[in-house]
Amino acid sequence: MNDIPLIDAHQHFWDLERNYLPWLCDEPMIPFRYGDYSAIRRNYLPEDYRRDTANFRIAGTVYVEAEWDPRTPVEETRWVHELADREGLPTVMVAQARLNQPDVGELLAAHSDFPRVRGIRHKPTAARSAAEVVPGVPGSMGDPAWRRGFALLAEHRLSFDLQTPWWHFDEAAELAEAYPETQIIINHTGLPADRSEEGLRSWRDAMAAVARQPNVAVKISGIGVPETTWTAEANRRVVLETIDCFGVDRCMFASNFPVDSLVASFDTLFEGFQAITGTFSESERLKLFHDNAVTFYRLERQR
């Protein structure tokens, strides 16, 4: 299985000696879903990634914006392109743009001038729990200003990486239906942090609802639980139910490295994904580990 070419559909690099990423550089640290993240407040560059992934055949990666200083998002895109030209990684990228800012049209045009840019991520305003959801708050998927920015993505052939908790997936489904020409890619499996039976049932229902929209895909990543050992058995249900909701044609595996190194090694993650999909056909596994990322992020096929 380790000979199958992998497209890592979600990973990050950062050079904190050169660039300002507030959440990694500032004090105090922010509240974070994995708890203490001090271990990743250090440079992480292609040489580090290649060391972490040495046991696998990495055919390409998708760099996703890393919460760079929001005042200079195009500088992140420029830095990523310089890095890729020099180091051969990443292959393509998802850039940062605040969709509700007044000059978002100019920003999207600037990102689109760079050849490796495939999409945009802007984490919409989210409630802390399902009980606290208020539709239409500023910065949310229902905010008219945010919607105006989202509507511009299609003009630049940009996809949208959506990171938000599953309790906002009714809004996501409505967004996908309203803008069918824009590909939406859910990040981190809808964030199924609550592993109680009730929590997983609610997450599954939300995933199934948003999966009814044909222009929505999902990346299976970011499913670590703080203070819990990452194992295939602990995450089997989340992985298999995600694939059941979306089908093998709309799911991709990703590492979220170095962030998910807080909960597991790269070997543990991908050996776990391989074990969970052990009964799948060869063609199905190729889709999950390689081909779907090639399709959704418009990479050249490598076999």
CSV table of C-alpha atoms in Angstrom, one decimal:
chain,number,residue,atom,x,y,z
A,1,MET,CA,0.0,0.0,0.0
A,2,ASN,CA,2.9,2.4,0.7
A,3,ASP,CA,3.7,2.2,-3.0
A,4,ILE,CA,0.4,4.0,-3.9
A,5,PRO,CA,1.1,7.6,-4.8
A,6,LEU,CA,-0.4,9.9,-2.2
A,7,ILE,CA,-1.7,13.4,-2.7
A,8,ASP,CA,-1.8,15.0,0.7
A,9,ALA,CA,-4.9,17.2,0.3
A,10,HIS,CA,-4.3,19.4,3.3
A,11,GLN,CA,-1.0,20.5,4.8
A,12,HIS,CA,0.9,23.6,5.9
A,13,PHE,CA,4.4,25.1,5.9
A,14,TRP,CA,5.6,28.1,7.9
A,15,ASP,CA,8.9,30.0,8.5
A,16,LEU,CA,8.3,31.9,11.7
A,17,GLU,CA,11.7,33.5,11.5
A,18,ARG,CA,10.7,35.3,8.3
A,19,ASN,CA,6.9,35.5,8.4
A,20,TYR,CA,4.2,36.7,10.8
A,21,LEU,CA,1.4,34.2,11.6
A,22,PRO,CA,-0.3,35.6,14.7
A,23,TRP,CA,-1.6,32.4,16.2
A,24,LEU,CA,1.9,30.9,16.1
A,25,CYS,CA,3.9,34.0,17.0
A,26,ASP,CA,1.9,36.0,19.5
A,27,GLU,CA,1.3,35.5,23.2
A,28,PRO,CA,-0.9,34.4,24.8
A,29,MET,CA,-1.7,31.3,22.7
A,30,ILE,CA,-5.3,31.1,21.4
A,31,PRO,CA,-7.8,28.5,22.6
A,32,PHE,CA,-7.2,25.5,20.3
A,33,ARG,CA,-9.2,22.3,19.6
A,34,TYR,CA,-6.2,20.1,20.3
A,35,GLY,CA,-5.2,22.0,23.5
A,36,ASP,CA,-1.6,23.0,24.0
A,37,TYR,CA,0.0,23.6,20.6
A,38,SER,CA,3.4,24.9,21.7
A,39,ALA,CA,5.1,21.9,20.0
A,40,ILE,CA,4.3,23.3,16.5
A,41,ARG,CA,5.3,26.9,17.2
A,42,ARG,CA,8.5,26.3,15.2
A,43,ASN,CA,9.5,26.4,11.6
A,44,TYR,CA,8.0,23.7,9.5
A,45,LEU,CA,9.4,23.5,5.9
A,46,PRO,CA,9.6,20.9,3.1
A,47,GLU,CA,12.7,19.2,4.6
A,48,ASP,CA,10.7,18.6,7.8
A,49,TYR,CA,7.7,17.3,5.9
A,50,ARG,CA,9.8,15.0,3.8
A,51,ARG,CA,11.3,13.5,7.0
A,52,ASP,CA,7.9,13.0,8.4
A,53,THR,CA,6.6,11.3,5.2
A,54,ALA,CA,9.7,9.3,4.4
A,55,ASN,CA,7.8,6.0,4.5
A,56,PHE,CA,5.3,7.0,1.8
A,57,ARG,CA,5.3,8.0,-1.8
A,58,ILE,CA,4.2,11.6,-1.9
A,59,ALA,CA,3.1,12.5,-5.4
A,60,GLY,CA,2.0,16.0,-4.4
A,61,THR,CA,0.5,18.2,-1.7
A,62,VAL,CA,-2.1,20.9,-1.3
A,63,TYR,CA,-0.9,23.8,0.9
A,64,VAL,CA,-3.8,25.4,2.8
A,65,GLU,CA,-3.5,28.9,4.1
A,66,ALA,CA,-2.0,28.9,7.6
A,67,GLU,CA,-3.7,31.9,9.3
A,68,TRP,CA,-1.0,34.3,8.0
A,69,ASP,CA,-1.2,38.0,8.9
A,70,PRO,CA,-4.7,38.9,7.4
A,71,ARG,CA,-3.3,42.3,6.5
A,72,THR,CA,-1.0,40.8,3.8
A,73,PRO,CA,-2.6,37.6,2.5
A,74,VAL,CA,-1.0,37.9,-1.0
A,75,GLU,CA,2.4,37.8,0.6
A,76,GLU,CA,1.6,34.3,1.8
A,77,THR,CA,0.8,33.3,-1.7
A,78,ARG,CA,4.0,34.9,-3.0
A,79,TRP,CA,6.1,33.1,-0.3
A,80,VAL,CA,4.4,29.7,-1.0
A,81,HIS,CA,5.3,30.1,-4.7
A,82,GLU,CA,8.9,31.0,-4.0
A,83,LEU,CA,9.1,28.0,-1.7
A,84,ALA,CA,7.6,25.6,-4.2
A,85,ASP,CA,9.8,26.8,-7.0
A,86,ARG,CA,12.8,26.3,-4.8
A,87,GLU,CA,11.9,23.1,-3.0
A,88,GLY,CA,9.3,21.3,-5.2
A,89,LEU,CA,6.6,21.5,-2.5
A,90,PRO,CA,3.8,22.3,-2.2
A,91,THR,CA,2.2,21.4,-5.6
A,92,VAL,CA,-0.8,23.7,-5.4
A,93,MET,CA,-2.3,25.9,-2.7
A,94,VAL,CA,-5.5,27.3,-1.2
A,95,ALA,CA,-5.1,31.0,-0.4
A,96,GLN,CA,-6.5,33.3,2.3
A,97,ALA,CA,-9.2,35.8,1.6
A,98,ARG,CA,-11.7,37.4,4.0
A,99,LEU,CA,-14.8,37.1,1.8
A,100,ASN,CA,-16.7,39.9,3.6
A,101,GLN,CA,-14.0,42.6,3.3
A,102,PRO,CA,-14.8,45.4,0.8
A,103,ASP,CA,-11.9,44.8,-1.5
A,104,VAL,CA,-12.2,41.0,-1.8
A,105,GLY,CA,-12.7,41.2,-5.6
A,106,GLU,CA,-9.2,42.8,-6.0
A,107,LEU,CA,-7.8,40.3,-3.6
A,108,LEU,CA,-9.2,37.3,-5.4
A,109,ALA,CA,-7.8,38.7,-8.7
A,110,ALA,CA,-4.4,39.1,-7.1
A,111,HIS,CA,-4.3,35.5,-5.8
A,112,SER,CA,-5.5,34.2,-9.2
A,113,ASP,CA,-2.4,35.7,-10.9
A,114,PHE,CA,-0.3,33.0,-9.2
A,115,PRO,CA,-0.4,29.7,-11.1
A,116,ARG,CA,-0.5,27.3,-8.1
A,117,VAL,CA,-3.6,28.9,-6.5
A,118,ARG,CA,-6.7,26.6,-6.8
A,119,GLY,CA,-9.0,27.9,-4.1
A,120,ILE,CA,-9.7,30.1,-1.1
A,121,ARG,CA,-10.3,29.4,2.6
A,122,HIS,CA,-12.0,31.8,4.9
A,123,LYS,CA,-13.4,30.2,8.1
A,124,PRO,CA,-16.8,31.8,8.5
A,125,THR,CA,-18.0,33.0,11.9
A,126,ALA,CA,-19.2,30.0,13.8
A,127,ALA,CA,-21.2,29.3,17.0
A,128,ARG,CA,-19.6,27.4,19.8
A,129,SER,CA,-22.4,24.8,19.8
A,130,ALA,CA,-25.5,23.8,17.9
A,131,ALA,CA,-27.7,25.4,20.5
A,132,GLU,CA,-26.0,28.8,19.9
A,133,VAL,CA,-26.4,29.1,16.2
A,134,VAL,CA,-27.8,32.5,15.1
A,135,PRO,CA,-28.3,32.7,11.3
A,136,GLY,CA,-26.9,35.6,9.4
A,137,VAL,CA,-24.4,37.0,11.9
A,138,PRO,CA,-21.6,39.1,10.4
A,139,GLY,CA,-18.9,37.0,8.8
A,140,SER,CA,-21.1,33.9,8.7
A,141,MET,CA,-22.2,32.0,5.6
A,142,GLY,CA,-25.6,33.8,5.8
A,143,ASP,CA,-24.1,37.3,6.0
A,144,PRO,CA,-25.0,39.2,2.8
A,145,ALA,CA,-21.5,40.8,2.6
A,146,TRP,CA,-19.8,37.3,3.0
A,147,ARG,CA,-22.2,35.9,0.3
A,148,ARG,CA,-21.2,38.7,-2.1
A,149,GLY,CA,-17.6,37.7,-1.7
A,150,PHE,CA,-18.3,34.0,-2.2
A,151,ALA,CA,-20.2,34.8,-5.4
A,152,LEU,CA,-17.0,36.1,-6.9
A,153,LEU,CA,-15.1,32.8,-6.6
A,154,ALA,CA,-16.7,31.4,-9.7
A,155,GLU,CA,-15.4,34.3,-11.8
A,156,HIS,CA,-11.8,33.2,-11.0
A,157,ARG,CA,-12.5,29.5,-11.2
A,158,LEU,CA,-11.6,29.2,-7.5
A,159,SER,CA,-12.9,26.4,-5.2
A,160,PHE,CA,-13.7,27.1,-1.6
A,161,ASP,CA,-12.3,25.2,1.4
A,162,LEU,CA,-14.9,25.3,4.2
A,163,GLN,CA,-13.8,24.8,7.8
A,164,THR,CA,-16.7,25.1,10.1
A,165,PRO,CA,-18.4,22.8,12.7
A,166,TRP,CA,-21.0,20.4,11.5
A,167,TRP,CA,-23.8,22.3,13.1
A,168,HIS,CA,-23.5,24.9,10.4
A,169,PHE,CA,-23.9,22.4,7.6
A,170,ASP,CA,-27.5,23.4,7.0
A,171,GLU,CA,-26.1,26.8,6.0
A,172,ALA,CA,-23.4,25.1,4.0
A,173,ALA,CA,-26.0,23.0,2.1
A,174,GLU,CA,-28.0,26.1,1.3
A,175,LEU,CA,-24.9,27.9,0.1
A,176,ALA,CA,-23.9,25.0,-2.1
A,177,GLU,CA,-27.3,24.9,-3.7
A,178,ALA,CA,-27.3,28.7,-4.3
A,179,TYR,CA,-23.9,28.6,-6.0
A,180,PRO,CA,-23.8,25.3,-7.8
A,181,GLU,CA,-20.9,26.4,-10.0
A,182,THR,CA,-18.5,26.7,-7.1
A,183,GLN,CA,-16.8,23.6,-5.7
A,184,ILE,CA,-17.0,23.4,-1.9
A,185,ILE,CA,-14.5,21.2,0.0
A,186,ILE,CA,-15.2,20.6,3.6
A,187,ASN,CA,-12.1,20.6,5.8
A,188,HIS,CA,-11.3,18.2,8.6
A,189,THR,CA,-14.3,15.9,8.3
A,190,GLY,CA,-16.8,18.4,9.7
A,191,LEU,CA,-14.9,18.5,13.1
A,192,PRO,CA,-16.6,15.6,14.9
A,193,ALA,CA,-15.1,16.4,18.3
A,194,ASP,CA,-18.0,15.0,20.4
A,195,ARG,CA,-17.6,11.2,20.2
A,196,SER,CA,-20.6,10.4,22.3
A,197,GLU,CA,-23.3,8.4,20.6
A,198,GLU,CA,-25.6,11.5,20.4
A,199,GLY,CA,-22.7,13.7,19.1
A,200,LEU,CA,-21.8,11.2,16.4
A,201,ARG,CA,-25.4,10.8,15.3
A,202,SER,CA,-25.9,14.5,15.0
A,203,TRP,CA,-22.6,14.9,13.1
A,204,ARG,CA,-23.6,12.0,10.7
A,205,ASP,CA,-27.0,13.6,10.0
A,206,ALA,CA,-25.3,16.9,9.2
A,207,MET,CA,-22.8,15.3,6.9
A,208,ALA,CA,-25.5,13.3,5.1
A,209,ALA,CA,-27.5,16.5,4.6
A,210,VAL,CA,-24.7,18.6,3.1
A,211,ALA,CA,-23.5,15.6,1.0
A,212,ARG,CA,-26.8,15.8,-0.9
A,213,GLN,CA,-25.4,18.8,-2.7
A,214,PRO,CA,-23.3,17.4,-5.7
A,215,ASN,CA,-20.8,20.3,-5.5
A,216,VAL,CA,-19.6,19.4,-2.0
A,217,ALA,CA,-16.6,17.2,-1.3
A,218,VAL,CA,-14.8,16.4,2.0
A,219,LYS,CA,-11.3,16.0,3.3
A,220,ILE,CA,-10.8,13.2,5.9
A,221,SER,CA,-8.3,14.8,8.3
A,222,GLY,CA,-8.2,16.6,11.6
A,223,ILE,CA,-10.1,13.9,13.5
A,224,GLY,CA,-7.8,13.8,16.5
A,225,VAL,CA,-9.2,14.0,20.0
A,226,PRO,CA,-7.2,15.8,22.7
A,227,GLU,CA,-5.6,13.5,25.3
A,228,THR,CA,-6.7,10.4,23.3
A,229,THR,CA,-4.3,8.2,21.4
A,230,TRP,CA,-5.0,8.3,17.7
A,231,THR,CA,-5.8,4.8,16.5
A,232,ALA,CA,-7.6,3.3,13.5
A,233,GLU,CA,-10.1,1.7,15.7
A,234,ALA,CA,-11.0,4.9,17.5
A,235,ASN,CA,-11.5,6.7,14.2
A,236,ARG,CA,-12.9,3.9,12.0
A,237,ARG,CA,-16.5,5.0,12.4
A,238,VAL,CA,-15.8,8.6,11.5
A,239,VAL,CA,-13.9,7.6,8.4
A,240,LEU,CA,-16.3,5.0,7.1
A,241,GLU,CA,-19.5,7.1,7.8
A,242,THR,CA,-17.9,10.0,6.0
A,243,ILE,CA,-17.2,7.8,3.0
A,244,ASP,CA,-20.7,6.4,3.3
A,245,CYS,CA,-22.3,9.9,3.2
A,246,PHE,CA,-20.2,11.3,0.3
A,247,GLY,CA,-19.1,8.2,-1.6
A,248,VAL,CA,-15.6,7.3,-2.7
A,249,ASP,CA,-15.7,9.8,-5.5
A,250,ARG,CA,-15.9,12.9,-3.2
A,251,CYS,CA,-13.6,12.0,-0.3
A,252,MET,CA,-9.8,12.7,0.1
A,253,PHE,CA,-7.4,11.7,2.8
A,254,ALA,CA,-5.1,14.4,4.2
A,255,SER,CA,-2.6,14.8,7.0
A,256,ASN,CA,-3.2,18.4,8.2
A,257,PHE,CA,0.5,18.3,9.1
A,258,PRO,CA,2.2,19.7,11.1
A,259,VAL,CA,-1.0,20.5,13.1
A,260,ASP,CA,-2.1,16.9,13.5
A,261,SER,CA,1.4,15.9,14.6
A,262,LEU,CA,0.0,17.1,18.0
A,263,VAL,CA,-2.0,13.9,18.0
A,264,ALA,CA,-0.2,11.4,15.8
A,265,SER,CA,2.7,10.8,13.5
A,266,PHE,CA,2.2,10.8,9.8
A,267,ASP,CA,2.8,7.0,9.7
A,268,THR,CA,0.1,6.5,12.3
A,269,LEU,CA,-2.4,8.6,10.4
A,270,PHE,CA,-1.9,7.1,7.0
A,271,GLU,CA,-1.3,3.5,8.2
A,272,GLY,CA,-4.6,4.0,10.0
A,273,PHE,CA,-6.4,5.3,6.9
A,274,GLN,CA,-5.0,2.3,5.0
A,275,ALA,CA,-6.2,-0.2,7.6
A,276,ILE,CA,-9.7,1.3,7.8
A,277,THR,CA,-10.0,1.0,4.0
A,278,GLY,CA,-8.4,-2.4,3.8
A,279,THR,CA,-11.5,-4.0,2.3
A,280,PHE,CA,-11.9,-1.4,-0.4
A,281,SER,CA,-10.9,-2.2,-4.0
A,282,GLU,CA,-7.7,-0.9,-5.4
A,283,SER,CA,-9.5,1.6,-7.6
A,284,GLU,CA,-11.5,2.9,-4.6
A,285,ARG,CA,-8.3,3.4,-2.6
A,286,LEU,CA,-6.6,5.2,-5.4
A,287,LYS,CA,-9.5,7.6,-5.6
A,288,LEU,CA,-9.3,8.3,-1.8
A,289,PHE,CA,-5.5,8.6,-1.5
A,290,HIS,CA,-4.7,10.2,-4.9
A,291,ASP,CA,-7.2,10.6,-7.8
A,292,ASN,CA,-9.9,12.7,-6.1
A,293,ALA,CA,-7.4,15.3,-4.9
A,294,VAL,CA,-6.0,15.4,-8.4
A,295,THR,CA,-9.5,16.1,-9.7
A,296,PHE,CA,-10.7,18.6,-7.1
A,297,TYR,CA,-7.5,20.6,-6.9
A,298,ARG,CA,-6.7,20.3,-10.6
A,299,LEU,CA,-3.3,18.6,-10.4
A,300,GLU,CA,-1.5,16.7,-13.1
A,301,ARG,CA,-1.9,13.0,-12.7
A,302,GLN,CA,1.1,11.1,-11.4
A,303,ARG,CA,1.3,7.3,-11.3
